[in-house]
PDB file of C-alpha atoms in Angstrom:
ATOM      1  CA  MET I 290      90.241  90.577  99.794  1.00 50.00           C
ATOM      2  CA  PRO I 291      87.175  91.532 101.871  1.00 56.00           C
ATOM      3  CA  ASN I 292      85.219  88.735 103.502  1.00 57.00           C
ATOM      4  CA  ILE I 293      82.241  88.148 101.184  1.00 58.00           C
ATOM      5  CA  SER I 294      79.972  86.908 103.981  1.00 66.00           C
ATOM      6  CA  ALA I 295      80.721  90.029 106.029  1.00 78.00           C
ATOM      7  CA  MET I 296      79.872  92.220 103.032  1.00 82.00           C
ATOM      8  CA  SER I 297      76.411  90.622 102.962  1.00 87.00           C
ATOM      9  CA  ALA I 298      75.564  92.018 106.413  1.00 92.00           C
ATOM     10  CA  THR I 299      72.128  93.675 106.382  1.00 93.00           C
ATOM     11  CA  TYR I 300      73.367  97.024 107.714  1.00 94.00           C
ATOM     12  CA  LEU I 301      75.637  97.384 104.655  1.00 94.00           C
ATOM     13  CA  HIS I 302      72.692  97.208 102.268  1.00 94.00           C
ATOM     14  CA  ASP I 303      69.636  98.557 104.121  1.00 94.00           C
ATOM     15  CA  GLU I 304      69.428 102.197 105.272  1.00 95.00           C
ATOM     16  CA  GLY I 305      67.247 101.502 108.306  1.00 93.00           C
ATOM     17  CA  ALA I 306      69.535  98.703 109.467  1.00 95.00           C
ATOM     18  CA  ALA I 307      72.558 100.963 108.915  1.00 95.00           C
ATOM     19  CA  PHE I 308      71.150 103.609 111.262  1.00 95.00           C
ATOM     20  CA  ALA I 309      70.218 100.944 113.834  1.00 94.00           C
ATOM     21  CA  HIS I 310      73.756  99.510 113.679  1.00 95.00           C
ATOM     22  CA  LEU I 311      75.437 102.889 114.152  1.00 95.00           C
ATOM     23  CA  GLU I 312      73.029 103.764 116.970  1.00 93.00           C
ATOM     24  CA  SER I 313      73.883 100.508 118.775  1.00 94.00           C
ATOM     25  CA  ILE I 314      77.560 101.502 118.688  1.00 94.00           C
ATOM     26  CA  LEU I 315      77.263 105.195 119.597  1.00 93.00           C
ATOM     27  CA  TRP I 316      74.152 105.013 121.787  1.00 92.00           C
ATOM     28  CA  PRO I 317      74.352 101.677 123.664  1.00 91.00           C
ATOM     29  CA  GLU I 318      72.137 103.058 126.447  1.00 88.00           C
ATOM     30  CA  GLY I 319      69.691 104.952 124.242  1.00 87.00           C
ATOM     31  CA  PRO I 320      69.653 108.154 122.127  1.00 90.00           C
ATOM     32  CA  VAL I 321      71.646 111.181 123.282  1.00 90.00           C
ATOM     33  CA  CYS I 322      70.863 114.634 121.915  1.00 91.00           C
ATOM     34  CA  PRO I 323      74.059 116.042 120.332  1.00 90.00           C
ATOM     35  CA  HIS I 324      72.784 119.596 120.789  1.00 89.00           C
ATOM     36  CA  CYS I 325      72.011 119.705 124.528  1.00 89.00           C
ATOM     37  CA  GLY I 326      73.255 116.309 125.735  1.00 87.00           C
ATOM     38  CA  SER I 327      69.822 115.225 126.924  1.00 85.00           C
ATOM     39  CA  ILE I 328      69.470 111.521 127.715  1.00 83.00           C
ATOM     40  CA  SER I 329      65.897 111.773 128.966  1.00 68.00           C
ATOM     41  CA  GLY I 330      64.794 108.886 126.801  1.00 67.00           C
ATOM     42  CA  LYS I 331      61.788 110.933 125.668  1.00 72.00           C
ATOM     43  CA  HIS I 332      63.163 111.909 122.284  1.00 79.00           C
ATOM     44  CA  TYR I 333      60.526 111.802 119.569  1.00 82.00           C
ATOM     45  CA  ASP I 334      61.087 109.187 116.884  1.00 82.00           C
ATOM     46  CA  LEU I 335      60.515 110.771 113.460  1.00 84.00           C
ATOM     47  CA  ARG I 336      61.618 107.799 111.373  1.00 76.00           C
ATOM     48  CA  LYS I 337      58.352 107.907 109.426  1.00 78.00           C
ATOM     49  CA  THR I 338      59.431 111.358 108.198  1.00 83.00           C
ATOM     50  CA  ARG I 339      63.060 110.409 107.479  1.00 89.00           C
ATOM     51  CA  VAL I 340      65.118 107.340 108.327  1.00 91.00           C
ATOM     52  CA  GLY I 341      66.998 107.798 111.587  1.00 90.00           C
ATOM     53  CA  LEU I 342      65.513 111.225 112.378  1.00 92.00           C
ATOM     54  CA  ARG I 343      64.744 112.124 115.992  1.00 91.00           C
ATOM     55  CA  LYS I 344      63.659 115.250 117.892  1.00 91.00           C
ATOM     56  CA  CYS I 345      64.857 116.188 121.365  1.00 89.00           C
ATOM     57  CA  SER I 346      62.047 116.630 123.878  1.00 86.00           C
ATOM     58  CA  ASP I 347      64.138 119.188 125.817  1.00 87.00           C
ATOM     59  CA  CYS I 348      65.753 121.547 123.291  1.00 89.00           C
ATOM     60  CA  ARG I 349      63.258 120.687 120.530  1.00 89.00           C
ATOM     61  CA  LYS I 350      65.987 120.297 117.897  1.00 91.00           C
ATOM     62  CA  GLN I 351      66.117 117.494 115.357  1.00 92.00           C
ATOM     63  CA  PHE I 352      69.089 115.163 115.015  1.00 93.00           C
ATOM     64  CA  THR I 353      70.305 111.786 113.801  1.00 93.00           C
ATOM     65  CA  VAL I 354      73.093 109.528 115.007  1.00 94.00           C
ATOM     66  CA  LYS I 355      75.300 110.928 112.205  1.00 94.00           C
ATOM     67  CA  VAL I 356      75.661 114.317 113.941  1.00 93.00           C
ATOM     68  CA  GLY I 357      79.213 114.730 115.240  1.00 90.00           C
ATOM     69  CA  THR I 358      80.602 111.887 113.119  1.00 91.00           C
ATOM     70  CA  VAL I 359      82.427 111.803 109.778  1.00 89.00           C
ATOM     71  CA  PHE I 360      79.064 110.936 108.216  1.00 93.00           C
ATOM     72  CA  GLU I 361      77.416 114.220 109.235  1.00 92.00           C
ATOM     73  CA  SER I 362      75.958 116.363 106.412  1.00 89.00           C
ATOM     74  CA  ALA I 363      76.930 113.772 103.800  1.00 90.00           C
ATOM     75  CA  HIS I 364      74.346 113.173 101.079  1.00 91.00           C
ATOM     76  CA  ILE I 365      75.525 109.601 100.435  1.00 94.00           C
ATOM     77  CA  PRO I 366      73.274 106.910 101.994  1.00 95.00           C
ATOM     78  CA  LEU I 367      74.647 105.744 105.337  1.00 96.00           C
ATOM     79  CA  HIS I 368      74.770 102.073 104.343  1.00 96.00           C
ATOM     80  CA  LYS I 369      77.037 102.953 101.411  1.00 95.00           C
ATOM     81  CA  MET I 370      79.322 104.979 103.674  1.00 95.00           C
ATOM     82  CA  LEU I 371      79.549 102.016 106.055  1.00 95.00           C
ATOM     83  CA  GLN I 372      80.506  99.871 103.061  1.00 94.00           C
ATOM     84  CA  ALA I 373      83.305 102.340 102.333  1.00 93.00           C
ATOM     85  CA  VAL I 374      84.561 102.089 105.929  1.00 92.00           C
ATOM     86  CA  TYR I 375      84.499  98.297 105.752  1.00 91.00           C
ATOM     87  CA  LEU I 376      86.314  98.151 102.413  1.00 90.00           C
ATOM     88  CA  LEU I 377      88.982 100.653 103.472  1.00 85.00           C
ATOM     89  CA  CYS I 378      89.673  98.804 106.720  1.00 82.00           C
ATOM     90  CA  SER I 379      89.574  95.249 105.372  1.00 82.00           C
ATOM     91  CA  SER I 380      91.504  95.628 102.102  1.00 79.00           C
ATOM     92  CA  LYS I 381      95.106  94.686 102.869  1.00 73.00           C
ATOM     93  CA  LYS I 382      96.622  97.020 100.281  1.00 72.00           C
ATOM     94  CA  GLY I 383      93.881  99.654 100.496  1.00 77.00           C
ATOM     95  CA  ILE I 384      91.200 100.586  97.999  1.00 84.00           C
ATOM     96  CA  SER I 385      91.198 103.561  95.652  1.00 84.00           C
ATOM     97  CA  SER I 386      88.526 106.238  95.398  1.00 87.00           C
ATOM     98  CA  HIS I 387      87.962 105.216  91.774  1.00 88.00           C
ATOM     99  CA  GLN I 388      87.244 101.645  92.863  1.00 88.00           C
ATOM    100  CA  LEU I 389      84.855 102.854  95.588  1.00 91.00           C
ATOM    101  CA  HIS I 390      83.070 105.092  93.113  1.00 93.00           C
ATOM    102  CA  ARG I 391      82.463 102.045  90.904  1.00 92.00           C
ATOM    103  CA  ILE I 392      81.450  99.701  93.743  1.00 92.00           C
ATOM    104  CA  LEU I 393      79.153 102.139  95.560  1.00 93.00           C
ATOM    105  CA  GLY I 394      77.712 103.721  92.421  1.00 93.00           C
ATOM    106  CA  ILE I 395      78.503 107.293  93.522  1.00 93.00           C
ATOM    107  CA  GLN I 396      80.374 110.177  91.884  1.00 94.00           C
ATOM    108  CA  TYR I 397      84.185 109.989  91.963  1.00 92.00           C
ATOM    109  CA  ASN I 398      84.533 113.314  93.791  1.00 93.00           C
ATOM    110  CA  SER I 399      82.100 112.052  96.456  1.00 93.00           C
ATOM    111  CA  ALA I 400      84.103 108.832  96.859  1.00 92.00           C
ATOM    112  CA  TRP I 401      87.361 110.824  97.104  1.00 89.00           C
ATOM    113  CA  PHE I 402      85.964 113.159  99.759  1.00 91.00           C
ATOM    114  CA  LEU I 403      84.470 110.238 101.717  1.00 92.00           C
ATOM    115  CA  THR I 404      87.731 108.262 101.771  1.00 88.00           C
ATOM    116  CA  HIS I 405      89.622 111.287 103.085  1.00 85.00           C
ATOM    117  CA  ARG I 406      86.981 111.864 105.760  1.00 87.00           C
ATOM    118  CA  ILE I 407      87.417 108.280 106.917  1.00 87.00           C
ATOM    119  CA  ARG I 408      91.216 108.557 106.887  1.00 80.00           C
ATOM    120  CA  GLU I 409      91.006 111.765 108.915  1.00 78.00           C
ATOM    121  CA  ALA I 410      88.890 109.955 111.520  1.00 80.00           C
ATOM    122  CA  PHE I 411      91.776 107.565 112.143  1.00 74.00           C
ATOM    123  CA  ARG I 412      93.873 110.464 113.428  1.00 66.00           C
ATOM    124  CA  SER I 413      91.600 111.392 116.338  1.00 51.00           C
ATOM    125  CA  GLY I 414      92.306 110.431 119.947  1.00 57.00           C
ATOM    126  CA  GLU I 415      95.416 110.250 122.087  1.00 57.00           C
ATOM    127  CA  LEU I 416      97.524 107.125 121.585  1.00 72.00           C
ATOM    128  CA  ALA I 417      99.282 105.226 124.350  1.00 83.00           C
ATOM    129  CA  PRO I 418     103.035 104.676 123.857  1.00 90.00           C
ATOM    130  CA  LEU I 419     104.091 101.601 121.905  1.00 91.00           C
ATOM    131  CA  GLY I 420     106.109  98.840 123.524  1.00 91.00           C
ATOM    132  CA  GLY I 421     106.661  98.876 127.277  1.00 91.00           C
ATOM    133  CA  ALA I 422     108.357  96.446 129.658  1.00 92.00           C
ATOM    134  CA  GLY I 423     109.281  93.326 127.694  1.00 91.00           C
ATOM    135  CA  GLY I 424     108.095  94.905 124.439  1.00 94.00           C
ATOM    136  CA  ILE I 425     110.014  95.269 121.185  1.00 95.00           C
ATOM    137  CA  VAL I 426     109.510  98.103 118.705  1.00 96.00           C
ATOM    138  CA  GLU I 427     111.096  98.255 115.270  1.00 95.00           C
ATOM    139  CA  ALA I 428     111.791 101.570 113.526  1.00 95.00           C
ATOM    140  CA  ASP I 429     112.692 102.238 109.905  1.00 93.00           C
ATOM    141  CA  GLU I 430     112.141 104.750 107.100  1.00 92.00           C
ATOM    142  CA  MET I 431     111.164 104.491 103.472  1.00 87.00           C
ATOM    143  CA  PHE I 432     111.029 106.887 100.529  1.00 85.00           C
ATOM    144  CA  ILE I 433     108.049 107.138  98.219  1.00 79.00           C
ATOM    145  CA  GLY I 434     106.596 109.432  95.585  1.00 66.00           C
ATOM    146  CA  ARG I 435     108.064 112.824  94.802  1.00 68.00           C
ATOM    147  CA  LYS I 436     108.179 116.010  96.860  1.00 68.00           C
ATOM    148  CA  ASP I 437     106.154 118.901  95.472  1.00 65.00           C
ATOM    149  CA  GLY I 438     108.226 121.197  93.294  1.00 63.00           C
ATOM    150  CA  THR I 439     111.096 118.742  92.729  1.00 67.00           C
ATOM    151  CA  ILE I 440     112.299 116.831  89.690  1.00 63.00           C
ATOM    152  CA  LYS I 441     113.345 113.190  89.523  1.00 70.00           C
ATOM    153  CA  ARG I 442     117.057 112.631  90.082  1.00 69.00           C
ATOM    154  CA  ARG I 443     119.450 110.074  91.494  1.00 69.00           C
ATOM    155  CA  GLY I 444     119.157 109.188  95.171  1.00 62.00           C
ATOM    156  CA  HIS I 445     116.171 109.955  97.365  1.00 66.00           C
ATOM    157  CA  GLY I 446     116.463 113.698  97.894  1.00 65.00           C
ATOM    158  CA  HIS I 447     113.398 114.299  95.722  1.00 74.00           C
ATOM    159  CA  LYS I 448     111.243 111.677  97.451  1.00 80.00           C
ATOM    160  CA  ASN I 449     108.913 111.857 100.454  1.00 83.00           C
ATOM    161  CA  ALA I 450     110.238 110.268 103.638  1.00 86.00           C
ATOM    162  CA  VAL I 451     108.047 108.118 105.899  1.00 88.00           C
ATOM    163  CA  LEU I 452     109.001 106.866 109.366  1.00 91.00           C
ATOM    164  CA  SER I 453     107.223 103.787 110.725  1.00 91.00           C
ATOM    165  CA  LEU I 454     107.204 102.241 114.196  1.00 93.00           C
ATOM    166  CA  VAL I 455     105.969  98.667 114.612  1.00 92.00           C
ATOM    167  CA  ASP I 456     105.182  97.062 117.961  1.00 93.00           C
ATOM    168  CA  ARG I 457     106.341  93.511 117.340  1.00 92.00           C
ATOM    169  CA  ASN I 458     104.141  92.028 120.081  1.00 89.00           C
ATOM    170  CA  SER I 459     100.811  93.705 119.270  1.00 87.00           C
ATOM    171  CA  GLY I 460     101.347  94.344 115.555  1.00 87.00           C
ATOM    172  CA  GLN I 461     100.343  97.994 115.959  1.00 87.00           C
ATOM    173  CA  VAL I 462     101.872 100.371 113.402  1.00 87.00           C
ATOM    174  CA  ARG I 463     102.359 104.134 113.493  1.00 88.00           C
ATOM    175  CA  SER I 464     103.647 105.942 110.432  1.00 86.00           C
ATOM    176  CA  PHE I 465     104.614 109.568 109.965  1.00 88.00           C
ATOM    177  CA  HIS I 466     105.385 111.682 106.917  1.00 85.00           C
ATOM    178  CA  VAL I 467     108.630 113.403 107.956  1.00 87.00           C
ATOM    179  CA  GLU I 468     110.690 116.200 106.419  1.00 85.00           C
ATOM    180  CA  GLY I 469     113.857 114.135 106.288  1.00 84.00           C
ATOM    181  CA  THR I 470     115.797 111.330 107.936  1.00 84.00           C
ATOM    182  CA  GLY I 471     118.080 113.373 110.167  1.00 88.00           C
ATOM    183  CA  ALA I 472     118.134 112.901 113.928  1.00 91.00           C
ATOM    184  CA  ALA I 473     116.155 116.131 114.397  1.00 92.00           C
ATOM    185  CA  ASP I 474     113.333 114.720 112.231  1.00 91.00           C
ATOM    186  CA  ILE I 475     113.301 111.146 113.548  1.00 93.00           C
ATOM    187  CA  VAL I 476     114.362 110.995 117.203  1.00 93.00           C
ATOM    188  CA  PRO I 477     111.677 113.301 118.752  1.00 93.00           C
ATOM    189  CA  ILE I 478     108.919 111.241 117.105  1.00 92.00           C
ATOM    190  CA  ILE I 479     110.357 107.959 118.371  1.00 94.00           C
ATOM    191  CA  LYS I 480     110.733 109.261 121.926  1.00 94.00           C
ATOM    192  CA  ALA I 481     107.176 110.637 121.906  1.00 92.00           C
ATOM    193  CA  ASN I 482     105.589 107.396 120.678  1.00 92.00           C
ATOM    194  CA  VAL I 483     107.606 104.605 122.324  1.00 95.00           C
ATOM    195  CA  ALA I 484     107.745 103.785 126.043  1.00 94.00           C
ATOM    196  CA  LYS I 485     111.167 104.071 127.688  1.00 94.00           C
ATOM    197  CA  GLU I 486     111.004 100.445 128.915  1.00 95.00           C
ATOM    198  CA  THR I 487     111.027  99.190 125.309  1.00 96.00           C
ATOM    199  CA  ALA I 488     113.735  97.290 123.432  1.00 95.00           C
ATOM    200  CA  MET I 489     114.343  99.198 120.181  1.00 95.00           C
ATOM    201  CA  MET I 490     115.358  97.460 116.946  1.00 96.00           C
ATOM    202  CA  THR I 491     116.693  99.508 114.007  1.00 95.00           C
ATOM    203  CA  ASP I 492     119.088  99.327 111.079  1.00 93.00           C
ATOM    204  CA  GLU I 493     122.524 100.953 111.094  1.00 93.00           C
ATOM    205  CA  GLY I 494     121.244 104.489 110.368  1.00 91.00           C
ATOM    206  CA  GLY I 495     123.413 106.945 112.269  1.00 90.00           C
ATOM    207  CA  HIS I 496     120.454 109.009 113.462  1.00 91.00           C
ATOM    208  CA  TYR I 497     119.238 106.083 115.562  1.00 93.00           C
ATOM    209  CA  PHE I 498     122.390 106.046 117.630  1.00 91.00           C
ATOM    210  CA  THR I 499     121.549 109.501 118.981  1.00 91.00           C
ATOM    211  CA  LEU I 500     118.814 107.750 120.997  1.00 91.00           C
ATOM    212  CA  GLY I 501     121.537 106.985 123.528  1.00 87.00           C
ATOM    213  CA  ASP I 502     120.288 105.119 126.595  1.00 90.00           C
ATOM    214  CA  HIS I 503     116.773 106.596 126.399  1.00 93.00           C
ATOM    215  CA  PHE I 504     115.274 103.095 125.979  1.00 95.00           C
ATOM    216  CA  ALA I 505     115.796  99.837 127.871  1.00 94.00           C
ATOM    217  CA  SER I 506     118.024  98.634 125.034  1.00 94.00           C
ATOM    218  CA  HIS I 507     118.865  99.438 121.429  1.00 95.00           C
ATOM    219  CA  GLU I 508     120.051  96.804 118.976  1.00 94.00           C
ATOM    220  CA  SER I 509     120.696  97.222 115.260  1.00 94.00           C
ATOM    221  CA  VAL I 510     121.492  95.168 112.178  1.00 94.00           C
ATOM    222  CA  SER I 511     123.835  96.282 109.398  1.00 93.00           C
ATOM    223  CA  HIS I 512     122.190  95.895 106.020  1.00 91.00           C
ATOM    224  CA  LYS I 513     125.316  97.265 104.339  1.00 90.00           C
ATOM    225  CA  ALA I 514     127.179  94.258 105.700  1.00 92.00           C
ATOM    226  CA  ASP I 515     124.407  91.903 104.499  1.00 92.00           C
ATOM    227  CA  GLU I 516     123.254  91.349 108.081  1.00 92.00           C
ATOM    228  CA  TYR I 517     119.476  91.091 108.362  1.00 92.00           C
ATOM    229  CA  VAL I 518     118.823  88.827 111.365  1.00 93.00           C
ATOM    230  CA  ARG I 519     120.828  88.246 114.522  1.00 92.00           C
ATOM    231  CA  GLY I 520     118.723  86.194 116.898  1.00 92.00           C
ATOM    232  CA  VAL I 521     115.754  88.388 117.827  1.00 92.00           C
ATOM    233  CA  VAL I 522     117.481  91.459 116.419  1.00 94.00           C
ATOM    234  CA  HIS I 523     115.973  92.414 113.049  1.00 95.00           C
ATOM    235  CA  THR I 524     113.696  94.915 111.318  1.00 93.00           C
ATOM    236  CA  ASN I 525     111.874  92.354 109.185  1.00 92.00           C
ATOM    237  CA  THR I 526     108.434  93.201 110.584  1.00 92.00           C
ATOM    238  CA  VAL I 527     108.590  96.839 109.559  1.00 91.00           C
ATOM    239  CA  GLU I 528     110.206  95.869 106.237  1.00 90.00           C
ATOM    240  CA  ASN I 529     107.262  93.523 105.548  1.00 88.00           C
ATOM    241  CA  PHE I 530     104.864  96.332 106.410  1.00 86.00           C
ATOM    242  CA  TYR I 531     106.596  98.598 103.889  1.00 84.00           C
ATOM    243  CA  SER I 532     106.394  95.876 101.247  1.00 84.00           C
ATOM    244  CA  VAL I 533     102.595  95.702 101.526  1.00 81.00           C
ATOM    245  CA  PHE I 534     102.251  99.484 101.853  1.00 78.00           C
ATOM    246  CA  LYS I 535     104.273 100.157  98.691  1.00 76.00           C
ATOM    247  CA  ARG I 536     102.309  97.541  96.751  1.00 75.00           C
ATOM    248  CA  GLY I 537      99.142  99.386  97.737  1.00 72.00           C
ATOM    249  CA  MET I 538     100.500 102.841  96.907  1.00 71.00           C
ATOM    250  CA  LYS I 539     101.893 101.810  93.524  1.00 68.00           C
ATOM    251  CA  GLY I 540      99.353  99.172  92.475  1.00 67.00           C
ATOM    252  CA  VAL I 541      96.108 100.543  93.975  1.00 69.00           C
ATOM    253  CA  TYR I 542      96.417 104.300  94.435  1.00 67.00           C
ATOM    254  CA  GLN I 543      98.920 104.876  91.585  1.00 64.00           C
ATOM    255  CA  HIS I 544      99.738 108.389  92.807  1.00 68.00           C
ATOM    256  CA  CYS I 545      99.463 110.397  96.016  1.00 69.00           C
ATOM    257  CA  SER I 546     100.358 114.082  96.370  1.00 67.00           C
ATOM    258  CA  GLU I 547     102.642 115.132  99.210  1.00 69.00           C
ATOM    259  CA  LYS I 548      99.937 117.088 101.038  1.00 68.00           C
ATOM    260  CA  HIS I 549      97.724 113.982 101.365  1.00 66.00           C
ATOM    261  CA  LEU I 550     100.443 111.380 102.061  1.00 71.00           C
ATOM    262  CA  HIS I 551     100.042 111.603 105.852  1.00 69.00           C
ATOM    263  CA  ARG I 552      96.441 110.340 105.558  1.00 67.00           C
ATOM    264  CA  TYR I 553      97.432 107.297 103.527  1.00 68.00           C
ATOM    265  CA  VAL I 554     100.217 106.232 105.884  1.00 72.00           C
ATOM    266  CA  GLU I 555      97.997 106.643 108.959  1.00 65.00           C
ATOM    267  CA  LEU I 556      95.329 104.234 107.658  1.00 54.00           C
ATOM    268  CA  ARG I 557      97.456 101.232 108.652  1.00 54.00           C
ATOM    269  CA  PRO I 558      96.335 100.493 112.243  1.00 49.00           C
ATOM    270  CA  LYS I 559      97.836  97.004 112.643  1.00 57.00           C
ATOM    271  CA  VAL I 560     100.233  94.559 111.039  1.00 59.00           C
ATOM    272  CA  GLY I 561      98.452  91.355 109.987  1.00 55.00           C
ATOM    273  CA  ASP I 562      99.516  87.977 111.316  1.00 43.00           C
ATOM    274  CA  GLY I 563     100.962  87.095 107.935  1.00 42.00           C
ATOM    275  CA  MET I 564     103.309  90.078 108.093  1.00 45.00           C
ATOM    276  CA  LYS I 565     104.863  89.596 111.504  1.00 42.00           C
ATOM    277  CA  GLY I 566     108.597  88.998 111.535  1.00 42.00           C
TER     278      GLY I 566
END
């Protein structure tokens, strides 16, 4: 559950404080014009006209700190959007758009669009490889939901496949909605996201053994043989992550279409201390 004292922060309830908070993060050395890049420090403050509004003294265009962010052009008050960011990031199993629409007092379609904007923001930026010298990364897949245009049947052929990589030392998680669980679907993603100096931990899936000697080492456990832990060799961390993720998907979101699944799996930046194996 969200920290109640943190939710009482002034910038989550006052529009002026919300703009000041965002400006302190994005403009630590003073306002920067998003149109011409001017940092002259002579921008006109038009807050008496509209909260957060400024005018560049060089290009003469108006702007706010929201320009160039996921909050740009949104008609929802900034302090409510910051509440949405806080709730999405601090709720262990996630928070649904319906719940946000009730908490923030906004229309459901606005809450839905806002949550997807925030999830999309988590995809930006290049990510450094997981693991490294002395690091351990666990890899596993899960199946969830139903592929578009399929009917429910035995097995998992009709379900969406998700690959997750967990850095056991840092707790960082990366998840990917993949087409299938063959080597061609899994191995390129692992090699692109994990440093070669890493010790890999997986289950007995045959596709993992095509990794060869690409990594410093590769150990596996055989779940079919009821083997789950062998010293430091296990995939319990990623299994715990999936446990929490599935509880959120089934208990909070209820349903997620295939085309939006990648956004839900990517809003899981780190494994909590209580989930580490």
